[in-house]
Amino acid sequence: MQLVCKTERMSLVRLDPTSAQLVLDYVNRNRAFLKEWETERNELYYTKSYQADLLESEVKLIEDGLLQKVWMLYEDRIIGSISLSNIVRGAFQSCHLGYRMDGSLVNRGFMTEGVQAMIDYAFEVMGLHRIEANIMPRNTASLKVVEKLGFYDEGLAVKYLKIHGVWEDHIHMVLRNTAME
């Protein structure tokens, strides 16, 4: 476990395969809650070995500069994760933001607190210019997180992502690092 930063209430950490049980506890605890927002998962996903393999894959992507992912630790348990994925350098200097939260802690400000820390990391440490988040219109809690943090609506991506067999529209939310402009 490697500390990336601390917020007022949490530690944001990078995990490796040795933390697979912590992650498995989180995904099992939130299986029903996350089902509405995530792609279909097979039963293998809910095993320690599968989570260890995912963590190993994430370590490699982080080493290659294509991903930054942190797990949110609160009271010695994982309560969510935040990722900056599809990192593109060169003329773009951009990434996609993704996050997921423990269903028992929704609407308590944890995700806003964590995402703000990752925005700071993306802009100040990584030197990125643009963060993009694609969110289903009915996911009002998620939209509130990014709206509070200054993201703006750049339009609707029609039938953007397949969630449980249905192609879902997503609102394309963007935050720019205007200090770079």
Short mmCIF file of C-alpha atoms in Angstrom, two decimals:
data_model
loop_
_atom_site.label_atom_id
_atom_site.label_comp_id
_atom_site.label_asym_id
_atom_site.label_seq_id
_atom_site.Cartn_x
_atom_site.Cartn_y
_atom_site.Cartn_z
CA MET A 1 0.00 0.00 0.00
CA GLN A 2 1.46 3.33 -1.10
CA LEU A 3 0.08 6.64 0.15
CA VAL A 4 -0.61 9.10 -2.67
CA CYS A 5 -2.19 11.81 -0.52
CA LYS A 6 -4.34 12.49 2.50
CA THR A 7 -7.59 14.41 2.56
CA GLU A 8 -9.41 15.69 5.61
CA ARG A 9 -10.99 12.29 6.34
CA MET A 10 -9.27 9.72 4.12
CA SER A 11 -6.04 8.33 2.80
CA LEU A 12 -5.83 7.86 -0.96
CA VAL A 13 -3.56 4.89 -1.63
CA ARG A 14 -2.26 2.75 -4.46
CA LEU A 15 -2.71 -0.96 -3.96
CA ASP A 16 -0.89 -3.98 -5.33
CA PRO A 17 -2.01 -7.62 -5.49
CA THR A 18 -1.21 -8.17 -1.81
CA SER A 19 -4.31 -6.04 -1.04
CA ALA A 20 -6.70 -8.21 -3.08
CA GLN A 21 -8.71 -9.25 -0.02
CA LEU A 22 -9.38 -5.60 0.91
CA VAL A 23 -10.65 -4.93 -2.61
CA LEU A 24 -12.70 -8.13 -2.66
CA ASP A 25 -14.37 -7.11 0.61
CA TYR A 26 -15.27 -3.77 -0.99
CA VAL A 27 -16.68 -5.22 -4.23
CA ASN A 28 -18.68 -7.89 -2.41
CA ARG A 29 -20.05 -5.39 0.10
CA ASN A 30 -21.15 -3.11 -2.77
CA ARG A 31 -22.14 -5.70 -5.35
CA ALA A 32 -25.84 -4.78 -5.46
CA PHE A 33 -25.26 -1.03 -5.19
CA LEU A 34 -22.71 -0.82 -8.02
CA LYS A 35 -24.63 -3.14 -10.35
CA GLU A 36 -26.78 -0.29 -11.69
CA TRP A 37 -23.76 1.78 -12.77
CA GLU A 38 -21.14 -0.70 -13.93
CA THR A 39 -20.77 -3.16 -16.78
CA GLU A 40 -21.84 -6.76 -16.24
CA ARG A 41 -19.55 -8.82 -14.03
CA ASN A 42 -19.24 -12.60 -14.06
CA GLU A 43 -18.86 -14.61 -10.86
CA LEU A 44 -15.09 -14.85 -11.31
CA TYR A 45 -14.88 -11.07 -10.72
CA TYR A 46 -15.97 -11.68 -7.13
CA THR A 47 -12.92 -13.80 -6.24
CA LYS A 48 -9.66 -12.87 -4.55
CA SER A 49 -7.57 -14.23 -7.42
CA TYR A 50 -9.42 -12.13 -9.99
CA GLN A 51 -9.02 -8.98 -7.89
CA ALA A 52 -5.30 -9.75 -7.47
CA ASP A 53 -4.98 -10.03 -11.26
CA LEU A 54 -6.80 -6.71 -11.73
CA LEU A 55 -4.51 -5.02 -9.22
CA GLU A 56 -1.47 -6.42 -11.01
CA SER A 57 -2.78 -5.07 -14.31
CA GLU A 58 -3.37 -1.65 -12.72
CA VAL A 59 0.19 -1.58 -11.34
CA LYS A 60 1.52 -2.12 -14.89
CA LEU A 61 -0.73 0.59 -16.36
CA ILE A 62 0.39 3.02 -13.64
CA GLU A 63 4.05 2.19 -14.33
CA ASP A 64 3.42 2.81 -18.06
CA GLY A 65 1.85 6.22 -17.33
CA LEU A 66 -1.56 5.27 -18.71
CA LEU A 67 -3.45 5.18 -15.39
CA GLN A 68 -3.49 6.76 -11.96
CA LYS A 69 -5.76 4.94 -9.55
CA VAL A 70 -6.25 5.39 -5.84
CA TRP A 71 -8.35 3.54 -3.32
CA MET A 72 -10.10 5.56 -0.64
CA LEU A 73 -9.32 4.33 2.89
CA TYR A 74 -11.54 5.43 5.76
CA GLU A 75 -11.49 3.81 9.19
CA ASP A 76 -9.20 1.03 7.88
CA ARG A 77 -11.50 -0.10 5.07
CA ILE A 78 -11.86 0.68 1.39
CA ILE A 79 -14.83 2.93 0.69
CA GLY A 80 -14.24 3.63 -2.99
CA SER A 81 -11.79 4.21 -5.79
CA ILE A 82 -10.91 7.04 -8.15
CA SER A 83 -9.11 6.59 -11.43
CA LEU A 84 -7.58 8.81 -14.06
CA SER A 85 -7.49 6.55 -17.11
CA ASN A 86 -6.79 6.83 -20.82
CA ILE A 87 -4.05 9.33 -20.00
CA VAL A 88 -2.87 10.95 -23.22
CA ARG A 89 0.18 13.19 -23.30
CA GLY A 90 1.54 15.29 -26.18
CA ALA A 91 -0.88 17.88 -27.50
CA PHE A 92 -3.82 16.46 -25.52
CA GLN A 93 -2.60 16.28 -21.88
CA SER A 94 -5.93 14.74 -20.90
CA CYS A 95 -7.54 11.82 -19.08
CA HIS A 96 -10.86 10.27 -18.16
CA LEU A 97 -12.10 10.37 -14.58
CA GLY A 98 -13.89 7.40 -13.07
CA TYR A 99 -14.96 6.67 -9.52
CA ARG A 100 -17.11 4.40 -7.42
CA MET A 101 -18.32 4.75 -3.87
CA ASP A 102 -19.43 2.51 -1.03
CA GLY A 103 -23.23 2.55 -1.14
CA SER A 104 -23.49 3.06 2.63
CA LEU A 105 -21.58 6.36 2.42
CA VAL A 106 -23.22 8.08 -0.55
CA ASN A 107 -24.10 11.78 -0.13
CA ARG A 108 -21.65 12.34 2.73
CA GLY A 109 -19.03 14.27 0.74
CA PHE A 110 -16.39 11.55 0.61
CA MET A 111 -16.32 11.32 -3.18
CA THR A 112 -16.22 15.08 -3.66
CA GLU A 113 -13.31 15.23 -1.20
CA GLY A 114 -11.44 12.43 -2.96
CA VAL A 115 -12.05 13.66 -6.50
CA GLN A 116 -10.88 17.17 -5.53
CA ALA A 117 -7.60 15.65 -4.33
CA MET A 118 -7.21 13.76 -7.62
CA ILE A 119 -7.98 16.90 -9.64
CA ASP A 120 -5.20 18.66 -7.75
CA TYR A 121 -2.90 15.71 -8.45
CA ALA A 122 -3.81 15.67 -12.17
CA PHE A 123 -3.27 19.38 -12.67
CA GLU A 124 -0.42 20.15 -10.26
CA VAL A 125 1.63 16.93 -10.25
CA MET A 126 0.85 15.37 -13.63
CA GLY A 127 0.48 18.65 -15.53
CA LEU A 128 -2.71 17.62 -17.32
CA HIS A 129 -4.90 20.16 -19.10
CA ARG A 130 -8.24 18.36 -19.29
CA ILE A 131 -10.21 15.83 -17.24
CA GLU A 132 -13.29 14.24 -18.78
CA ALA A 133 -16.05 12.33 -16.97
CA ASN A 134 -18.89 10.52 -18.73
CA ILE A 135 -21.92 10.04 -16.48
CA MET A 136 -25.37 8.54 -17.03
CA PRO A 137 -28.04 11.26 -16.79
CA ARG A 138 -29.94 9.34 -14.08
CA ASN A 139 -26.83 9.15 -11.87
CA THR A 140 -27.64 12.42 -10.15
CA ALA A 141 -25.31 11.82 -7.19
CA SER A 142 -22.35 11.44 -9.54
CA LEU A 143 -23.33 14.50 -11.55
CA LYS A 144 -23.51 16.53 -8.33
CA VAL A 145 -19.94 15.52 -7.46
CA VAL A 146 -18.44 16.87 -10.67
CA GLU A 147 -20.71 19.92 -10.84
CA LYS A 148 -19.61 20.94 -7.33
CA LEU A 149 -16.00 20.70 -8.51
CA GLY A 150 -16.47 22.94 -11.54
CA PHE A 151 -16.97 20.46 -14.38
CA TYR A 152 -19.20 21.68 -17.19
CA ASP A 153 -21.48 19.82 -19.60
CA GLU A 154 -19.98 19.44 -23.08
CA GLY A 155 -22.90 17.46 -24.46
CA LEU A 156 -24.61 14.12 -24.57
CA ALA A 157 -22.84 10.99 -25.80
CA VAL A 158 -25.75 8.96 -27.16
CA LYS A 159 -25.65 5.19 -26.50
CA TYR A 160 -22.10 5.61 -25.17
CA LEU A 161 -21.57 2.56 -22.97
CA LYS A 162 -23.27 -0.80 -22.58
CA ILE A 163 -24.45 -1.30 -19.00
CA HIS A 164 -26.17 -4.64 -18.32
CA GLY A 165 -27.12 -5.19 -21.93
CA VAL A 166 -28.40 -1.66 -22.56
CA TRP A 167 -26.53 1.05 -24.47
CA GLU A 168 -26.72 4.01 -22.08
CA ASP A 169 -26.44 7.71 -22.90
CA HIS A 170 -23.80 9.60 -20.92
CA ILE A 171 -23.35 13.30 -20.21
CA HIS A 172 -19.83 14.39 -21.18
CA MET A 173 -18.54 16.52 -18.29
CA VAL A 174 -15.21 18.36 -18.55
CA LEU A 175 -12.84 20.28 -16.29
CA ARG A 176 -9.97 22.24 -17.82
CA ASN A 177 -6.78 23.41 -16.17
CA THR A 178 -7.19 27.03 -17.26
CA ALA A 179 -3.81 27.94 -15.75
CA MET A 180 -2.29 26.18 -18.78
CA GLU A 181 -4.27 28.18 -21.35
#
